[in-house]
Amino acid sequence: MRRVPFELGRLVESDSDDSMEEISQMPSPGHAIEAIQHMVVLENHVVCSVKMLEERAKELAEAKDEAEQLRTEADQLKTEREAMERELVAREADLFSARQRVSELEELLRKEEEGRSEEVQRSYEEGARYAKNELQAQVPEIQEKAYAKGWKSCLATLKVPLSSSVWTEIPSMKRRASSSSSTHVPLAKSVDPTPPAPQDPKQY
């Protein structure tokens, strides 16, 4: 029996006509090569698809990790925002209390200023009354001194002798005013009309 090599590596026995007919019905070597090429292409396509799926899975895993990180960051931001909102509420409450305190202090200051103004006004009026009373008490004395000074100046101008009694008996202003109101006596009658003798200037 003769063995004939086959392209697929199988040995075919050729001892009968049936065997020869079976060999003649098998695919030709060209078809087998095309089938192998098709399988290689399909295998390459499968390999490429697997690589694409692996890359896609890797991208999905990275996207998942990134999403988890973003979720974590979002939770942190939410926590920080809630803390800031609580702090803002607390600060607003403190600000409200501070404004109330400022309003109270302003009201107290206003009342204190009003009371101080009234006190200053009372002190001013009291001081004015005191000064007026003191001035009224001092005016007669000042007037009396001025009257006496004017009387002496008048005597000196008239060159009345120093030996005359008018130098020592200067009438008081009150007495002069009362006497002039009752009986008016001219000043010329109380003075000697005779021209005085020349006096020594040193006596003045």
PDB file of C-alpha atoms in Angstrom:
ATOM      1  CA  MET A   1       0.000   0.000   0.000  1.00  0.00           C
ATOM      2  CA  ARG A   2       1.357   3.408  -1.017  1.00  0.00           C
ATOM      3  CA  ARG A   3       1.058   6.434   1.295  1.00  0.00           C
ATOM      4  CA  VAL A   4       0.507   9.849  -0.241  1.00  0.00           C
ATOM      5  CA  PRO A   5       1.405  12.976   1.794  1.00  0.00           C
ATOM      6  CA  PHE A   6      -1.431  15.490   2.368  1.00  0.00           C
ATOM      7  CA  GLU A   7      -1.101  19.220   2.852  1.00  0.00           C
ATOM      8  CA  LEU A   8      -2.574  19.044   6.334  1.00  0.00           C
ATOM      9  CA  GLY A   9       0.033  16.555   7.458  1.00  0.00           C
ATOM     10  CA  ARG A  10      -2.246  13.473   7.257  1.00  0.00           C
ATOM     11  CA  LEU A  11      -1.291  10.280   5.380  1.00  0.00           C
ATOM     12  CA  VAL A  12      -3.861   8.951   2.975  1.00  0.00           C
ATOM     13  CA  GLU A  13      -3.863   5.306   1.937  1.00  0.00           C
ATOM     14  CA  SER A  14      -4.325   4.825  -1.811  1.00  0.00           C
ATOM     15  CA  ASP A  15      -4.975   1.043  -2.070  1.00  0.00           C
ATOM     16  CA  SER A  16      -8.478   1.449  -3.393  1.00  0.00           C
ATOM     17  CA  ASP A  17     -10.501   3.547  -5.790  1.00  0.00           C
ATOM     18  CA  ASP A  18     -12.648   4.854  -2.910  1.00  0.00           C
ATOM     19  CA  SER A  19      -9.597   6.259  -1.275  1.00  0.00           C
ATOM     20  CA  MET A  20      -8.587   8.003  -4.456  1.00  0.00           C
ATOM     21  CA  GLU A  21     -12.073   9.403  -4.824  1.00  0.00           C
ATOM     22  CA  GLU A  22     -11.958  10.670  -1.232  1.00  0.00           C
ATOM     23  CA  ILE A  23      -8.660  12.359  -1.897  1.00  0.00           C
ATOM     24  CA  SER A  24     -10.051  13.951  -5.022  1.00  0.00           C
ATOM     25  CA  GLN A  25     -12.984  15.361  -2.995  1.00  0.00           C
ATOM     26  CA  MET A  26     -10.788  17.076  -0.350  1.00  0.00           C
ATOM     27  CA  PRO A  27     -10.008  20.828  -0.719  1.00  0.00           C
ATOM     28  CA  SER A  28      -7.184  21.858  -2.892  1.00  0.00           C
ATOM     29  CA  PRO A  29      -3.996  23.293  -1.410  1.00  0.00           C
ATOM     30  CA  GLY A  30      -4.969  26.805  -2.602  1.00  0.00           C
ATOM     31  CA  HIS A  31      -8.220  26.702  -0.723  1.00  0.00           C
ATOM     32  CA  ALA A  32      -6.443  25.491   2.359  1.00  0.00           C
ATOM     33  CA  ILE A  33      -3.979  28.355   2.177  1.00  0.00           C
ATOM     34  CA  GLU A  34      -6.842  30.836   1.846  1.00  0.00           C
ATOM     35  CA  ALA A  35      -8.528  29.268   4.825  1.00  0.00           C
ATOM     36  CA  ILE A  36      -5.347  29.518   6.837  1.00  0.00           C
ATOM     37  CA  GLN A  37      -4.897  33.145   5.803  1.00  0.00           C
ATOM     38  CA  HIS A  38      -8.481  33.873   6.740  1.00  0.00           C
ATOM     39  CA  MET A  39      -7.935  32.256  10.114  1.00  0.00           C
ATOM     40  CA  VAL A  40      -4.757  34.290  10.607  1.00  0.00           C
ATOM     41  CA  VAL A  41      -6.611  37.485   9.746  1.00  0.00           C
ATOM     42  CA  LEU A  42      -9.426  36.504  12.077  1.00  0.00           C
ATOM     43  CA  GLU A  43      -6.914  35.718  14.797  1.00  0.00           C
ATOM     44  CA  ASN A  44      -5.227  39.089  14.301  1.00  0.00           C
ATOM     45  CA  HIS A  45      -8.611  40.767  14.443  1.00  0.00           C
ATOM     46  CA  VAL A  46      -9.406  38.907  17.637  1.00  0.00           C
ATOM     47  CA  VAL A  47      -6.033  39.879  19.087  1.00  0.00           C
ATOM     48  CA  CYS A  48      -6.620  43.521  18.140  1.00  0.00           C
ATOM     49  CA  SER A  49     -10.106  43.380  19.612  1.00  0.00           C
ATOM     50  CA  VAL A  50      -8.732  41.892  22.811  1.00  0.00           C
ATOM     51  CA  LYS A  51      -6.092  44.634  23.012  1.00  0.00           C
ATOM     52  CA  MET A  52      -8.734  47.281  22.401  1.00  0.00           C
ATOM     53  CA  LEU A  53     -10.919  45.744  25.081  1.00  0.00           C
ATOM     54  CA  GLU A  54      -7.977  45.641  27.468  1.00  0.00           C
ATOM     55  CA  GLU A  55      -7.154  49.286  26.750  1.00  0.00           C
ATOM     56  CA  ARG A  56     -10.811  50.164  27.135  1.00  0.00           C
ATOM     57  CA  ALA A  57     -10.951  48.305  30.419  1.00  0.00           C
ATOM     58  CA  LYS A  58      -7.811  50.152  31.538  1.00  0.00           C
ATOM     59  CA  GLU A  59      -9.354  53.476  30.553  1.00  0.00           C
ATOM     60  CA  LEU A  60     -12.541  52.553  32.381  1.00  0.00           C
ATOM     61  CA  ALA A  61     -10.533  51.629  35.466  1.00  0.00           C
ATOM     62  CA  GLU A  62      -8.653  54.933  35.305  1.00  0.00           C
ATOM     63  CA  ALA A  63     -11.926  56.787  34.768  1.00  0.00           C
ATOM     64  CA  LYS A  64     -13.389  54.955  37.751  1.00  0.00           C
ATOM     65  CA  ASP A  65     -10.395  55.901  39.906  1.00  0.00           C
ATOM     66  CA  GLU A  66     -10.670  59.488  38.720  1.00  0.00           C
ATOM     67  CA  ALA A  67     -14.399  59.460  39.454  1.00  0.00           C
ATOM     68  CA  GLU A  68     -13.712  58.120  42.938  1.00  0.00           C
ATOM     69  CA  GLN A  69     -11.113  60.841  43.481  1.00  0.00           C
ATOM     70  CA  LEU A  70     -13.525  63.488  42.234  1.00  0.00           C
ATOM     71  CA  ARG A  71     -16.228  62.108  44.508  1.00  0.00           C
ATOM     72  CA  THR A  72     -13.828  62.256  47.445  1.00  0.00           C
ATOM     73  CA  GLU A  73     -12.867  65.826  46.594  1.00  0.00           C
ATOM     74  CA  ALA A  74     -16.548  66.719  46.200  1.00  0.00           C
ATOM     75  CA  ASP A  75     -17.272  65.280  49.645  1.00  0.00           C
ATOM     76  CA  GLN A  76     -14.393  67.286  51.109  1.00  0.00           C
ATOM     77  CA  LEU A  77     -15.623  70.457  49.427  1.00  0.00           C
ATOM     78  CA  LYS A  78     -19.121  69.782  50.710  1.00  0.00           C
ATOM     79  CA  THR A  79     -17.792  69.326  54.230  1.00  0.00           C
ATOM     80  CA  GLU A  80     -15.744  72.516  53.965  1.00  0.00           C
ATOM     81  CA  ARG A  81     -18.732  74.406  52.578  1.00  0.00           C
ATOM     82  CA  GLU A  82     -20.937  73.249  55.452  1.00  0.00           C
ATOM     83  CA  ALA A  83     -18.249  74.289  57.925  1.00  0.00           C
ATOM     84  CA  MET A  84     -17.957  77.698  56.254  1.00  0.00           C
ATOM     85  CA  GLU A  85     -21.742  78.102  56.318  1.00  0.00           C
ATOM     86  CA  ARG A  86     -21.800  77.309  60.033  1.00  0.00           C
ATOM     87  CA  GLU A  87     -18.956  79.759  60.626  1.00  0.00           C
ATOM     88  CA  LEU A  88     -20.769  82.392  58.563  1.00  0.00           C
ATOM     89  CA  VAL A  89     -23.931  81.924  60.622  1.00  0.00           C
ATOM     90  CA  ALA A  90     -21.898  82.256  63.822  1.00  0.00           C
ATOM     91  CA  ARG A  91     -20.171  85.399  62.549  1.00  0.00           C
ATOM     92  CA  GLU A  92     -23.486  86.905  61.500  1.00  0.00           C
ATOM     93  CA  ALA A  93     -24.787  86.258  65.003  1.00  0.00           C
ATOM     94  CA  ASP A  94     -21.671  87.888  66.480  1.00  0.00           C
ATOM     95  CA  LEU A  95     -22.082  90.823  64.101  1.00  0.00           C
ATOM     96  CA  PHE A  96     -25.715  91.234  65.134  1.00  0.00           C
ATOM     97  CA  SER A  97     -24.731  91.183  68.808  1.00  0.00           C
ATOM     98  CA  ALA A  98     -21.949  93.685  68.147  1.00  0.00           C
ATOM     99  CA  ARG A  99     -24.343  96.012  66.337  1.00  0.00           C
ATOM    100  CA  GLN A 100     -26.788  95.809  69.233  1.00  0.00           C
ATOM    101  CA  ARG A 101     -23.954  96.594  71.647  1.00  0.00           C
ATOM    102  CA  VAL A 102     -22.865  99.551  69.523  1.00  0.00           C
ATOM    103  CA  SER A 103     -26.441 100.841  69.446  1.00  0.00           C
ATOM    104  CA  GLU A 104     -26.669 100.553  73.228  1.00  0.00           C
ATOM    105  CA  LEU A 105     -23.341 102.352  73.673  1.00  0.00           C
ATOM    106  CA  GLU A 106     -24.415 105.097  71.273  1.00  0.00           C
ATOM    107  CA  GLU A 107     -27.647 105.551  73.232  1.00  0.00           C
ATOM    108  CA  LEU A 108     -25.722 105.724  76.513  1.00  0.00           C
ATOM    109  CA  LEU A 109     -23.275 108.194  74.984  1.00  0.00           C
ATOM    110  CA  ARG A 110     -26.129 110.333  73.699  1.00  0.00           C
ATOM    111  CA  LYS A 111     -27.781 110.393  77.116  1.00  0.00           C
ATOM    112  CA  GLU A 112     -24.445 111.141  78.766  1.00  0.00           C
ATOM    113  CA  GLU A 113     -23.809 114.003  76.353  1.00  0.00           C
ATOM    114  CA  GLU A 114     -27.301 115.371  77.009  1.00  0.00           C
ATOM    115  CA  GLY A 115     -26.728 115.152  80.751  1.00  0.00           C
ATOM    116  CA  ARG A 116     -23.292 116.702  80.371  1.00  0.00           C
ATOM    117  CA  SER A 117     -24.723 119.516  78.258  1.00  0.00           C
ATOM    118  CA  GLU A 118     -27.329 120.199  80.932  1.00  0.00           C
ATOM    119  CA  GLU A 119     -24.632 120.103  83.608  1.00  0.00           C
ATOM    120  CA  VAL A 120     -22.417 122.439  81.592  1.00  0.00           C
ATOM    121  CA  GLN A 121     -25.346 124.781  81.092  1.00  0.00           C
ATOM    122  CA  ARG A 122     -26.117 124.765  84.810  1.00  0.00           C
ATOM    123  CA  SER A 123     -22.459 125.382  85.634  1.00  0.00           C
ATOM    124  CA  TYR A 124     -22.322 128.200  83.116  1.00  0.00           C
ATOM    125  CA  GLU A 125     -25.434 129.849  84.501  1.00  0.00           C
ATOM    126  CA  GLU A 126     -24.189 129.432  88.057  1.00  0.00           C
ATOM    127  CA  GLY A 127     -20.814 130.900  87.120  1.00  0.00           C
ATOM    128  CA  ALA A 128     -22.481 133.797  85.355  1.00  0.00           C
ATOM    129  CA  ARG A 129     -24.624 134.540  88.405  1.00  0.00           C
ATOM    130  CA  TYR A 130     -21.594 134.321  90.684  1.00  0.00           C
ATOM    131  CA  ALA A 131     -19.568 136.641  88.441  1.00  0.00           C
ATOM    132  CA  LYS A 132     -22.460 139.071  88.236  1.00  0.00           C
ATOM    133  CA  ASN A 133     -22.884 139.122  92.014  1.00  0.00           C
ATOM    134  CA  GLU A 134     -19.149 139.545  92.530  1.00  0.00           C
ATOM    135  CA  LEU A 135     -19.029 142.328  89.968  1.00  0.00           C
ATOM    136  CA  GLN A 136     -21.984 144.071  91.522  1.00  0.00           C
ATOM    137  CA  ALA A 137     -20.258 143.824  94.893  1.00  0.00           C
ATOM    138  CA  GLN A 138     -17.019 145.241  93.517  1.00  0.00           C
ATOM    139  CA  VAL A 139     -18.563 148.017  91.401  1.00  0.00           C
ATOM    140  CA  PRO A 140     -19.314 150.386  94.332  1.00  0.00           C
ATOM    141  CA  GLU A 141     -15.785 149.995  95.669  1.00  0.00           C
ATOM    142  CA  ILE A 142     -14.291 150.587  92.222  1.00  0.00           C
ATOM    143  CA  GLN A 143     -16.565 153.540  91.681  1.00  0.00           C
ATOM    144  CA  GLU A 144     -15.626 154.971  95.096  1.00  0.00           C
ATOM    145  CA  LYS A 145     -11.919 154.677  94.322  1.00  0.00           C
ATOM    146  CA  ALA A 146     -12.396 156.190  90.910  1.00  0.00           C
ATOM    147  CA  TYR A 147     -14.448 159.012  92.426  1.00  0.00           C
ATOM    148  CA  ALA A 148     -11.756 159.767  95.008  1.00  0.00           C
ATOM    149  CA  LYS A 149      -9.050 159.694  92.374  1.00  0.00           C
ATOM    150  CA  GLY A 150     -11.057 162.018  90.168  1.00  0.00           C
ATOM    151  CA  TRP A 151     -11.697 164.348  93.138  1.00  0.00           C
ATOM    152  CA  LYS A 152      -7.993 164.655  93.903  1.00  0.00           C
ATOM    153  CA  SER A 153      -7.154 165.154  90.256  1.00  0.00           C
ATOM    154  CA  CYS A 154      -9.704 167.933  90.084  1.00  0.00           C
ATOM    155  CA  LEU A 155      -8.236 169.618  93.190  1.00  0.00           C
ATOM    156  CA  ALA A 156      -4.769 169.389  91.721  1.00  0.00           C
ATOM    157  CA  THR A 157      -5.977 170.854  88.444  1.00  0.00           C
ATOM    158  CA  LEU A 158      -7.608 173.722  90.323  1.00  0.00           C
ATOM    159  CA  LYS A 159      -4.363 174.165  92.302  1.00  0.00           C
ATOM    160  CA  VAL A 160      -6.142 173.969  95.624  1.00  0.00           C
ATOM    161  CA  PRO A 161      -3.649 174.383  98.475  1.00  0.00           C
ATOM    162  CA  LEU A 162      -2.729 171.188 100.238  1.00  0.00           C
ATOM    163  CA  SER A 163      -3.546 172.861 103.527  1.00  0.00           C
ATOM    164  CA  SER A 164      -7.162 173.087 102.492  1.00  0.00           C
ATOM    165  CA  SER A 165      -9.540 170.724 104.242  1.00  0.00           C
ATOM    166  CA  VAL A 166     -10.956 169.537 100.930  1.00  0.00           C
ATOM    167  CA  TRP A 167      -7.900 167.320 100.493  1.00  0.00           C
ATOM    168  CA  THR A 168      -8.659 165.421 103.671  1.00  0.00           C
ATOM    169  CA  GLU A 169     -12.431 165.606 103.618  1.00  0.00           C
ATOM    170  CA  ILE A 170     -13.186 163.955 100.299  1.00  0.00           C
ATOM    171  CA  PRO A 171     -16.932 163.354 100.223  1.00  0.00           C
ATOM    172  CA  SER A 172     -18.037 159.790  99.617  1.00  0.00           C
ATOM    173  CA  MET A 173     -19.809 158.981  96.376  1.00  0.00           C
ATOM    174  CA  LYS A 174     -22.949 157.759  98.105  1.00  0.00           C
ATOM    175  CA  ARG A 175     -23.070 160.752 100.417  1.00  0.00           C
ATOM    176  CA  ARG A 176     -22.395 163.038  97.457  1.00  0.00           C
ATOM    177  CA  ALA A 177     -25.159 161.438  95.457  1.00  0.00           C
ATOM    178  CA  SER A 178     -27.657 161.701  98.338  1.00  0.00           C
ATOM    179  CA  SER A 179     -26.765 165.307  99.108  1.00  0.00           C
ATOM    180  CA  SER A 180     -26.919 166.311  95.468  1.00  0.00           C
ATOM    181  CA  SER A 181     -30.354 164.756  95.176  1.00  0.00           C
ATOM    182  CA  SER A 182     -31.678 166.665  98.216  1.00  0.00           C
ATOM    183  CA  THR A 183     -29.890 169.989  97.927  1.00  0.00           C
ATOM    184  CA  HIS A 184     -27.698 170.738  95.000  1.00  0.00           C
ATOM    185  CA  VAL A 185     -24.692 172.781  96.088  1.00  0.00           C
ATOM    186  CA  PRO A 186     -22.380 173.957  93.341  1.00  0.00           C
ATOM    187  CA  LEU A 187     -18.818 172.870  93.738  1.00  0.00           C
ATOM    188  CA  ALA A 188     -17.628 176.472  93.222  1.00  0.00           C
ATOM    189  CA  LYS A 189     -19.228 177.579  96.523  1.00  0.00           C
ATOM    190  CA  SER A 190     -17.208 175.108  98.514  1.00  0.00           C
ATOM    191  CA  VAL A 191     -13.984 176.361  97.010  1.00  0.00           C
ATOM    192  CA  ASP A 192     -12.398 179.681  97.736  1.00  0.00           C
ATOM    193  CA  PRO A 193     -12.677 181.764  94.548  1.00  0.00           C
ATOM    194  CA  THR A 194      -9.537 183.699  95.467  1.00  0.00           C
ATOM    195  CA  PRO A 195      -6.732 182.491  93.296  1.00  0.00           C
ATOM    196  CA  PRO A 196      -4.401 180.440  95.416  1.00  0.00           C
ATOM    197  CA  ALA A 197      -0.897 181.524  96.070  1.00  0.00           C
ATOM    198  CA  PRO A 198       1.771 179.831  94.074  1.00  0.00           C
ATOM    199  CA  GLN A 199       2.784 176.580  95.665  1.00  0.00           C
ATOM    200  CA  ASP A 200       5.990 174.724  95.578  1.00  0.00           C
ATOM    201  CA  PRO A 201       5.695 171.975  92.908  1.00  0.00           C
ATOM    202  CA  LYS A 202       7.584 169.612  95.179  1.00  0.00           C
ATOM    203  CA  GLN A 203       4.633 169.591  97.545  1.00  0.00           C
ATOM    204  CA  TYR A 204       2.630 167.785  94.899  1.00  0.00           C
TER     205      TYR A 204
END
